Amino acid sequence: MKERFMNTYARTGLVLDHGVGARLFTVDGTEYIDFTAGIGVNSLGHGHPRLVEAIAAQAAKIMHVSNYFLTEPSIELAEKLTEATGFDTVFFCNSGAEANEGMFKLARKYGSSKNPDKNVIVTLKQSFHGRTITTVTATGQDKFHKFFGPFTPGFVYAEPEDIAGLDALLGPNVCAFAFEPIQGEGGVRPLSRAYLQAAEKMCRERDILFCADEVQTGVGRTGAVLACERLGVRPDVTAIAKGLAGGVPIGAVLARGKAADVFQPGDHGTTFGGGALAASAALVVLSELESPGFLDEVDQKGRHLMELVEGFRHPLVKDVRGMGLMIGIGVKVDPHKIVDAARAHRLLTLTAGDDTVRLLPPLVITMEEIELGVAALKQALDDVSSAPNLVPELK
Ligand SMILES: *Cc1c(COP(=O)(O)O)cnc(C)c1O
């Protein structure tokens, strides 16, 4: 079986069967606490009754009709999502990379309609924007670039937090500056409010679209609907995806003001995007997010988790970073060792960058599950520090 898959993932070997909230069960019945949420996708956890019911009901009614037609769930989602985020218009697609592609195409059309050479997109070093040729080009990490050239022209990388450097790069040929408010795959590295506000101001003055990739940080992950709200900036365009439909593939490009009506019929499209099934799932996620206290609880749970990990004062831990339930633990060893050791203690975690253990629990995780997971993490850190070479490398 295994050799029938292309060899693209360093998988764990676990075969998962079902889940309840923040707990996952393998086919042979072993239970795990889930601090991964399918890489920030399962925002409402596993087996959420309202989500399951909405998907089943919609599947029985209508699943897909193409974008030549509308369905009620997609109309309602366009309304609720723009309302919840304060944007004017939305384009639905199927993934994070596709949302970023849409954002870049929008920015290039916007720029080139002002000046044919205004097509350069500035992104950040250590960023991650996806796996298509263009989004991998936008990704400011060399390790994603080998093998896949030639790359899409017109991408330039800035050093995060270097305001003077960004100032020098944002010339008349730039149509967009795109950033993750917290760099996810690059190591859970938050950008500062001062840097983002300076970048926003420069973009406004130079008629450059200020574009957020909130594919990972969006949809409640950081304790706000979008992380940019917490950082005091208002992007012209924002891409979201991962958590939006709680596990059903979806992506969205949100735009406001001068960016809202750039596309005209024929400019851009997708076969599956905004289908009734994904839209009905996303409507449940948004309605849960908007229930009283939900986002505050995400923030409180995140703070509690961070405080517990900081409280270890563990010799392997360098620092704990993050916002809401997007948390990075900087460690002094290969983070894969900690992830493997945690799995042995029935806790699922992720890595990010070269030195970070990343935690992205379902937003509905309970305080009790957080405490159980953190206890397992402590044991994993102890295991690795007492016998660093006994822990198997991730295969
Ligand atoms: C995951 C991610 C992407 C890519 O999303 P896919 O759905 O895998 O295409 C893009 N940007 C960020 C910030 C991400 O975290």
CSV table of C-alpha atoms and ligand atoms in Angstrom, one decimal:
chain,number,residue,atom,x,y,z
A,1,MET,CA,0.0,0.0,0.0
A,2,LYS,CA,2.5,2.5,1.2
A,3,GLU,CA,4.7,2.4,-1.9
A,4,ARG,CA,1.7,3.4,-4.0
A,5,PHE,CA,1.9,6.9,-2.5
A,6,MET,CA,4.4,9.3,-4.0
A,7,ASN,CA,7.0,9.8,-1.4
A,8,THR,CA,6.1,13.4,-0.5
A,9,TYR,CA,5.6,13.1,3.3
A,10,ALA,CA,7.6,12.1,6.3
A,11,ARG,CA,4.6,10.3,7.8
A,12,THR,CA,4.3,8.9,11.3
A,13,GLY,CA,2.8,5.5,10.4
A,14,LEU,CA,-0.3,6.2,12.6
A,15,VAL,CA,-3.5,5.2,10.8
A,16,LEU,CA,-6.3,7.3,12.4
A,17,ASP,CA,-9.9,6.1,12.5
A,18,HIS,CA,-12.1,8.7,14.3
A,19,GLY,CA,-12.0,11.6,16.6
A,20,VAL,CA,-14.0,13.4,19.2
A,21,GLY,CA,-13.2,17.1,20.0
A,22,ALA,CA,-9.5,17.3,20.6
A,23,ARG,CA,-9.0,13.5,20.8
A,24,LEU,CA,-8.1,11.1,18.0
A,25,PHE,CA,-8.2,7.3,17.9
A,26,THR,CA,-6.2,5.0,15.7
A,27,VAL,CA,-7.6,2.0,14.0
A,28,ASP,CA,-6.4,-0.2,16.9
A,29,GLY,CA,-8.1,2.1,19.5
A,30,THR,CA,-5.1,4.0,20.9
A,31,GLU,CA,-6.2,7.5,22.0
A,32,TYR,CA,-4.2,10.7,21.4
A,33,ILE,CA,-4.6,14.3,22.4
A,34,ASP,CA,-4.5,16.4,19.2
A,35,PHE,CA,-2.4,19.5,19.4
A,36,THR,CA,-2.3,19.7,15.5
A,37,ALA,CA,-5.9,20.0,14.4
A,38,GLY,CA,-4.9,18.8,10.9
A,39,ILE,CA,-2.4,21.7,10.7
A,40,GLY,CA,-4.8,24.3,11.9
A,41,VAL,CA,-7.7,22.9,9.8
A,42,ASN,CA,-10.1,21.2,12.3
A,43,SER,CA,-11.0,24.4,14.1
A,44,LEU,CA,-14.1,22.7,15.7
A,45,GLY,CA,-12.2,19.5,16.5
A,46,HIS,CA,-13.3,16.1,15.3
A,47,GLY,CA,-16.8,14.8,15.0
A,48,HIS,CA,-18.4,18.2,15.9
A,49,PRO,CA,-22.2,17.4,15.8
A,50,ARG,CA,-23.4,20.6,14.2
A,51,LEU,CA,-20.7,20.5,11.5
A,52,VAL,CA,-21.3,16.8,10.8
A,53,GLU,CA,-25.1,17.4,10.6
A,54,ALA,CA,-24.7,20.4,8.3
A,55,ILE,CA,-22.4,18.6,5.9
A,56,ALA,CA,-24.6,15.5,5.8
A,57,ALA,CA,-27.8,17.6,5.2
A,58,GLN,CA,-26.1,19.6,2.4
A,59,ALA,CA,-24.6,16.5,0.7
A,60,ALA,CA,-28.2,15.1,0.5
A,61,LYS,CA,-29.5,18.4,-1.0
A,62,ILE,CA,-26.8,19.6,-3.4
A,63,MET,CA,-23.0,19.2,-3.3
A,64,HIS,CA,-21.7,21.1,-6.4
A,65,VAL,CA,-23.2,23.1,-9.2
A,66,SER,CA,-20.2,25.0,-10.7
A,67,ASN,CA,-19.7,28.8,-10.5
A,68,TYR,CA,-22.2,29.5,-13.3
A,69,PHE,CA,-24.8,29.2,-10.6
A,70,LEU,CA,-25.3,30.2,-7.0
A,71,THR,CA,-26.4,28.2,-4.0
A,72,GLU,CA,-27.9,29.4,-0.8
A,73,PRO,CA,-25.0,28.3,1.4
A,74,SER,CA,-22.5,30.2,-0.8
A,75,ILE,CA,-24.6,33.4,-0.9
A,76,GLU,CA,-25.0,33.2,2.9
A,77,LEU,CA,-21.3,32.5,3.4
A,78,ALA,CA,-20.2,35.5,1.2
A,79,GLU,CA,-22.4,37.7,3.4
A,80,LYS,CA,-21.4,36.3,6.8
A,81,LEU,CA,-17.7,36.2,6.0
A,82,THR,CA,-17.4,39.7,4.7
A,83,GLU,CA,-19.5,40.9,7.6
A,84,ALA,CA,-17.4,39.1,10.2
A,85,THR,CA,-14.1,40.3,8.7
A,86,GLY,CA,-15.0,43.8,7.6
A,87,PHE,CA,-14.1,43.2,3.9
A,88,ASP,CA,-16.3,44.2,0.9
A,89,THR,CA,-15.9,41.2,-1.4
A,90,VAL,CA,-14.8,37.6,-1.5
A,91,PHE,CA,-13.6,35.0,-4.0
A,92,PHE,CA,-13.9,31.4,-2.9
A,93,CYS,CA,-11.4,28.7,-3.9
A,94,ASN,CA,-10.1,25.4,-2.4
A,95,SER,CA,-6.8,25.8,-0.5
A,96,GLY,CA,-4.3,28.2,0.9
A,97,ALA,CA,-2.0,28.2,-2.1
A,98,GLU,CA,-5.0,28.8,-4.4
A,99,ALA,CA,-6.1,31.8,-2.2
A,100,ASN,CA,-2.6,33.3,-2.4
A,101,GLU,CA,-2.5,32.8,-6.2
A,102,GLY,CA,-5.8,34.7,-6.4
A,103,MET,CA,-4.4,37.4,-4.2
A,104,PHE,CA,-1.3,37.7,-6.3
A,105,LYS,CA,-3.3,37.8,-9.6
A,106,LEU,CA,-5.6,40.5,-8.1
A,107,ALA,CA,-2.6,42.5,-7.1
A,108,ARG,CA,-0.9,42.2,-10.5
A,109,LYS,CA,-4.1,43.3,-12.3
A,110,TYR,CA,-4.5,46.2,-9.9
A,111,GLY,CA,-0.8,47.3,-10.4
A,112,SER,CA,-0.6,46.8,-14.1
A,113,SER,CA,-3.7,48.8,-14.7
A,114,LYS,CA,-1.9,51.8,-13.2
A,115,ASN,CA,1.5,51.1,-14.9
A,116,PRO,CA,2.4,48.1,-17.0
A,117,ASP,CA,5.6,47.6,-15.0
A,118,LYS,CA,3.9,47.7,-11.6
A,119,ASN,CA,3.9,43.9,-11.1
A,120,VAL,CA,6.5,43.1,-8.5
A,121,ILE,CA,5.4,41.4,-5.3
A,122,VAL,CA,7.5,41.8,-2.1
A,123,THR,CA,7.2,38.9,0.4
A,124,LEU,CA,9.3,38.1,3.5
A,125,LYS,CA,12.2,35.8,4.2
A,126,GLN,CA,11.2,32.7,6.3
A,127,SER,CA,7.7,33.0,4.9
A,128,PHE,CA,5.5,30.2,3.6
A,129,HIS,CA,2.8,30.8,1.0
A,130,GLY,CA,2.2,27.4,-0.6
A,131,ARG,CA,3.4,24.7,-3.0
A,132,THR,CA,2.4,25.8,-6.5
A,133,ILE,CA,5.2,27.2,-8.6
A,134,THR,CA,4.1,30.8,-8.0
A,135,THR,CA,3.4,30.4,-4.2
A,136,VAL,CA,6.6,28.5,-3.8
A,137,THR,CA,8.4,31.4,-5.5
A,138,ALA,CA,6.6,33.8,-3.0
A,139,THR,CA,7.9,31.6,-0.2
A,140,GLY,CA,11.1,33.2,1.1
A,141,GLN,CA,12.9,30.0,2.0
A,142,ASP,CA,15.6,28.5,-0.2
A,143,LYS,CA,14.8,24.9,0.9
A,144,PHE,CA,11.5,25.0,-0.9
A,145,HIS,CA,13.1,26.3,-4.1
A,146,LYS,CA,15.5,23.6,-5.2
A,147,PHE,CA,14.4,21.5,-8.1
A,148,PHE,CA,11.5,23.6,-9.2
A,149,GLY,CA,12.8,26.4,-11.3
A,150,PRO,CA,12.4,28.4,-13.5
A,151,PHE,CA,10.3,30.4,-11.1
A,152,THR,CA,7.6,33.0,-11.7
A,153,PRO,CA,9.4,36.3,-12.2
A,154,GLY,CA,8.6,39.4,-10.2
A,155,PHE,CA,9.1,38.2,-6.5
A,156,VAL,CA,11.5,40.0,-4.1
A,157,TYR,CA,12.1,39.1,-0.5
A,158,ALA,CA,12.4,41.5,2.4
A,159,GLU,CA,14.0,40.8,5.8
A,160,PRO,CA,11.2,40.6,8.5
A,161,GLU,CA,11.2,43.6,10.9
A,162,ASP,CA,13.6,45.6,8.8
A,163,ILE,CA,11.6,48.8,8.1
A,164,ALA,CA,14.4,50.6,6.2
A,165,GLY,CA,15.0,47.6,4.1
A,166,LEU,CA,11.4,47.3,3.2
A,167,ASP,CA,11.3,51.1,2.4
A,168,ALA,CA,14.1,50.6,-0.1
A,169,LEU,CA,12.3,47.6,-1.8
A,170,LEU,CA,8.9,49.2,-2.1
A,171,GLY,CA,9.6,51.0,-5.4
A,172,PRO,CA,7.3,52.2,-8.2
A,173,ASN,CA,7.2,48.7,-9.8
A,174,VAL,CA,5.8,47.0,-6.7
A,175,CYS,CA,2.1,46.1,-6.8
A,176,ALA,CA,1.9,44.2,-3.5
A,177,PHE,CA,3.5,43.5,-0.2
A,178,ALA,CA,2.4,40.1,1.2
A,179,PHE,CA,3.1,38.8,4.7
A,180,GLU,CA,1.9,36.3,7.3
A,181,PRO,CA,1.0,38.2,10.5
A,182,ILE,CA,2.7,35.3,12.3
A,183,GLN,CA,5.0,33.3,10.1
A,184,GLY,CA,3.7,29.7,10.5
A,185,GLU,CA,5.7,27.1,8.7
A,186,GLY,CA,8.8,29.4,9.1
A,187,GLY,CA,8.8,28.9,12.8
A,188,VAL,CA,5.8,30.6,14.5
A,189,ARG,CA,7.4,34.0,14.3
A,190,PRO,CA,5.1,36.9,15.0
A,191,LEU,CA,5.7,40.2,13.2
A,192,SER,CA,5.6,43.2,15.5
A,193,ARG,CA,2.7,45.8,15.4
A,194,ALA,CA,5.3,48.6,14.8
A,195,TYR,CA,6.7,46.8,11.7
A,196,LEU,CA,3.3,46.0,10.2
A,197,GLN,CA,1.9,49.5,10.8
A,198,ALA,CA,5.0,51.0,9.2
A,199,ALA,CA,4.6,48.6,6.2
A,200,GLU,CA,0.9,49.5,5.9
A,201,LYS,CA,1.7,53.2,5.9
A,202,MET,CA,4.3,52.8,3.2
A,203,CYS,CA,2.0,50.7,1.1
A,204,ARG,CA,-0.8,53.3,1.4
A,205,GLU,CA,1.5,56.2,0.4
A,206,ARG,CA,2.8,54.3,-2.7
A,207,ASP,CA,-0.5,52.7,-3.9
A,208,ILE,CA,0.9,49.2,-3.2
A,209,LEU,CA,-1.7,46.6,-2.0
A,210,PHE,CA,-1.1,45.6,1.6
A,211,CYS,CA,-1.8,41.8,1.5
A,212,ALA,CA,-2.1,39.4,4.4
A,213,ASP,CA,-1.7,35.6,4.1
A,214,GLU,CA,-3.9,34.6,7.0
A,215,VAL,CA,-4.2,31.0,5.7
A,216,GLN,CA,-2.9,29.7,9.1
A,217,THR,CA,-3.6,32.6,11.4
A,218,GLY,CA,-7.1,33.3,10.2
A,219,VAL,CA,-10.6,32.2,11.3
A,220,GLY,CA,-10.2,32.4,15.1
A,221,ARG,CA,-6.8,30.7,15.4
A,222,THR,CA,-5.2,33.7,17.3
A,223,GLY,CA,-8.3,34.6,19.4
A,224,ALA,CA,-9.7,37.1,16.8
A,225,VAL,CA,-11.4,36.4,13.5
A,226,LEU,CA,-8.2,37.6,11.8
A,227,ALA,CA,-4.8,38.1,13.4
A,228,CYS,CA,-4.4,41.5,11.7
A,229,GLU,CA,-7.2,42.9,13.9
A,230,ARG,CA,-5.1,42.1,16.9
A,231,LEU,CA,-2.1,43.8,15.3
A,232,GLY,CA,-3.9,47.0,14.4
A,233,VAL,CA,-3.6,46.8,10.6
A,234,ARG,CA,-6.2,46.7,7.9
A,235,PRO,CA,-5.0,44.9,4.7
A,236,ASP,CA,-6.5,45.6,1.3
A,237,VAL,CA,-6.5,41.9,0.6
A,238,THR,CA,-6.4,38.8,2.9
A,239,ALA,CA,-6.1,35.1,2.0
A,240,ILE,CA,-7.6,32.6,4.3
A,241,ALA,CA,-8.2,28.8,4.1
A,242,LYS,CA,-7.1,26.2,6.6
A,243,GLY,CA,-9.6,26.5,9.5
A,244,LEU,CA,-12.5,28.1,7.5
A,245,ALA,CA,-14.6,25.0,6.9
A,246,GLY,CA,-13.4,22.9,9.8
A,247,GLY,CA,-11.9,20.2,7.6
A,248,VAL,CA,-13.6,20.5,4.3
A,249,PRO,CA,-11.3,22.0,1.7
A,250,ILE,CA,-11.9,25.8,1.1
A,251,GLY,CA,-10.0,29.0,0.5
A,252,ALA,CA,-11.0,32.6,0.2
A,253,VAL,CA,-9.6,35.9,-1.0
A,254,LEU,CA,-11.1,38.8,0.8
A,255,ALA,CA,-10.8,42.4,-0.5
A,256,ARG,CA,-11.8,45.8,0.4
A,257,GLY,CA,-11.9,49.4,-0.9
A,258,LYS,CA,-9.8,49.9,-4.1
A,259,ALA,CA,-9.0,46.1,-4.2
A,260,ALA,CA,-12.7,45.0,-4.0
A,261,ASP,CA,-13.7,45.2,-7.6
A,262,VAL,CA,-10.5,44.5,-9.5
A,263,PHE,CA,-11.6,41.2,-11.1
A,264,GLN,CA,-14.1,41.2,-14.0
A,265,PRO,CA,-15.8,38.1,-15.5
A,266,GLY,CA,-13.2,35.9,-17.2
A,267,ASP,CA,-10.2,37.2,-15.2
A,268,HIS,CA,-10.1,34.5,-12.6
A,269,GLY,CA,-12.1,31.4,-11.6
A,270,THR,CA,-12.1,27.8,-10.2
A,271,THR,CA,-14.3,24.8,-10.7
A,272,PHE,CA,-14.8,23.7,-7.1
A,273,GLY,CA,-14.4,26.9,-5.2
A,274,GLY,CA,-17.3,28.1,-2.9
A,275,GLY,CA,-19.3,24.9,-3.5
A,276,ALA,CA,-22.4,24.3,-1.4
A,277,LEU,CA,-20.8,21.6,0.7
A,278,ALA,CA,-17.8,23.6,1.8
A,279,ALA,CA,-19.9,26.7,2.3
A,280,SER,CA,-22.4,24.9,4.5
A,281,ALA,CA,-19.4,23.7,6.7
A,282,ALA,CA,-17.9,27.2,6.8
A,283,LEU,CA,-21.2,28.6,8.0
A,284,VAL,CA,-21.1,26.4,11.0
A,285,VAL,CA,-17.5,27.4,11.8
A,286,LEU,CA,-18.4,31.1,11.6
A,287,SER,CA,-21.5,30.7,13.7
A,288,GLU,CA,-19.5,28.9,16.4
A,289,LEU,CA,-16.8,31.6,16.3
A,290,GLU,CA,-19.4,34.3,16.8
A,291,SER,CA,-21.0,32.6,19.7
A,292,PRO,CA,-20.5,34.7,22.9
A,293,GLY,CA,-17.1,34.3,24.5
A,294,PHE,CA,-15.8,31.8,21.9
A,295,LEU,CA,-12.8,33.9,20.7
A,296,ASP,CA,-12.0,35.2,24.3
A,297,GLU,CA,-11.8,31.5,25.3
A,298,VAL,CA,-9.4,30.8,22.5
A,299,ASP,CA,-7.2,33.6,23.9
A,300,GLN,CA,-7.5,32.3,27.5
A,301,LYS,CA,-6.7,28.7,26.5
A,302,GLY,CA,-3.7,29.9,24.5
A,303,ARG,CA,-2.4,32.0,27.4
A,304,HIS,CA,-2.9,29.1,29.8
A,305,LEU,CA,-1.1,26.7,27.5
A,306,MET,CA,1.8,29.1,27.1
A,307,GLU,CA,2.1,29.7,30.8
A,308,LEU,CA,2.1,26.0,31.5
A,309,VAL,CA,4.9,25.4,29.1
A,310,GLU,CA,6.9,28.5,30.3
A,311,GLY,CA,6.4,27.2,33.8
A,312,PHE,CA,8.5,24.1,33.1
A,313,ARG,CA,11.6,26.3,32.8
A,314,HIS,CA,12.8,23.3,30.9
A,315,PRO,CA,16.5,23.3,29.9
A,316,LEU,CA,15.6,22.3,26.3
A,317,VAL,CA,13.2,25.2,25.9
A,318,LYS,CA,14.6,28.5,24.5
A,319,ASP,CA,11.3,30.5,24.3
A,320,VAL,CA,7.6,30.2,23.8
A,321,ARG,CA,5.9,32.4,21.2
A,322,GLY,CA,2.5,32.9,19.7
A,323,MET,CA,-1.0,34.2,19.9
A,324,GLY,CA,-4.2,32.5,20.8
A,325,LEU,CA,-3.9,28.8,20.0
A,326,MET,CA,-1.0,29.2,17.5
A,327,ILE,CA,2.0,28.5,19.7
A,328,GLY,CA,5.7,27.8,18.9
A,329,ILE,CA,8.1,26.4,21.4
A,330,GLY,CA,11.7,27.2,20.5
A,331,VAL,CA,13.9,24.2,21.4
A,332,LYS,CA,17.6,23.4,21.6
A,333,VAL,CA,17.4,20.1,19.8
A,334,ASP,CA,15.9,18.9,16.5
A,335,PRO,CA,12.1,19.5,17.2
A,336,HIS,CA,11.2,16.2,15.4
A,337,LYS,CA,12.7,14.4,18.4
A,338,ILE,CA,10.2,16.1,20.7
A,339,VAL,CA,7.4,15.5,18.4
A,340,ASP,CA,8.3,11.7,18.2
A,341,ALA,CA,8.7,11.5,22.0
A,342,ALA,CA,5.4,13.3,22.5
A,343,ARG,CA,3.7,10.8,20.3
A,344,ALA,CA,5.0,8.0,22.5
A,345,HIS,CA,3.1,9.8,25.4
A,346,ARG,CA,0.0,10.0,23.2
A,347,LEU,CA,0.2,13.6,22.2
A,348,LEU,CA,0.3,14.8,18.6
A,349,THR,CA,2.3,18.0,17.8
A,350,LEU,CA,4.0,19.6,14.8
A,351,THR,CA,7.3,21.2,14.0
A,352,ALA,CA,7.9,24.6,12.3
A,353,GLY,CA,11.2,25.9,11.0
A,354,ASP,CA,14.4,24.2,12.2
A,355,ASP,CA,14.0,24.7,16.0
A,356,THR,CA,10.4,25.0,16.9
A,357,VAL,CA,7.7,22.6,18.2
A,358,ARG,CA,4.4,24.0,16.9
A,359,LEU,CA,1.0,23.6,18.7
A,360,LEU,CA,-2.2,24.2,16.8
A,361,PRO,CA,-4.9,22.5,18.9
A,362,PRO,CA,-8.6,22.6,17.8
A,363,LEU,CA,-10.2,25.8,19.0
A,364,VAL,CA,-12.7,23.8,21.0
A,365,ILE,CA,-10.1,22.0,23.1
A,366,THR,CA,-10.9,22.0,26.8
A,367,MET,CA,-8.7,23.2,29.6
A,368,GLU,CA,-8.5,19.7,30.9
A,369,GLU,CA,-7.3,18.4,27.5
A,370,ILE,CA,-4.7,21.2,27.4
A,371,GLU,CA,-3.4,20.1,30.8
A,372,LEU,CA,-3.3,16.5,29.8
A,373,GLY,CA,-1.4,17.4,26.6
A,374,VAL,CA,1.0,19.7,28.3
A,375,ALA,CA,1.8,16.9,30.9
A,376,ALA,CA,2.6,14.6,28.0
A,377,LEU,CA,4.8,17.3,26.4
A,378,LYS,CA,6.7,17.7,29.7
A,379,GLN,CA,7.4,14.0,29.7
A,380,ALA,CA,8.5,14.1,26.1
A,381,LEU,CA,11.0,17.0,26.9
A,382,ASP,CA,12.3,15.0,29.9
A,383,ASP,CA,12.7,11.9,27.7
A,384,VAL,CA,14.7,13.8,25.1
A,385,SER,CA,16.9,15.6,27.6
A,386,SER,CA,17.7,12.5,29.6
A,387,ALA,CA,18.4,10.2,26.6
A,388,PRO,CA,18.7,12.4,23.5
A,389,ASN,CA,19.9,9.6,21.3
A,390,LEU,CA,17.4,7.0,22.3
A,391,VAL,CA,14.5,8.8,20.6
A,392,PRO,CA,14.1,7.7,17.0
A,393,GLU,CA,14.5,10.3,14.3
A,394,LEU,CA,11.2,10.9,12.4
A,395,LYS,CA,11.1,8.5,9.5
B,1,LIG,C1,-0.7,26.1,4.8
B,1,LIG,C2,-0.4,27.5,4.3
B,1,LIG,C3,-0.5,27.8,3.0
B,1,LIG,C4,-0.8,26.8,1.9
B,1,LIG,O1,-2.1,26.2,2.1
B,1,LIG,P1,-2.5,24.9,1.3
B,1,LIG,O2,-3.9,24.7,1.6
B,1,LIG,O3,-1.6,23.8,1.8
B,1,LIG,O4,-2.3,25.2,-0.2
B,1,LIG,C5,-0.2,29.1,2.6
B,1,LIG,N1,0.1,30.0,3.5
B,1,LIG,C6,0.2,29.8,4.8
B,1,LIG,C7,0.5,30.9,5.7
B,1,LIG,C8,0.0,28.5,5.3
B,1,LIG,O5,0.1,28.2,6.6
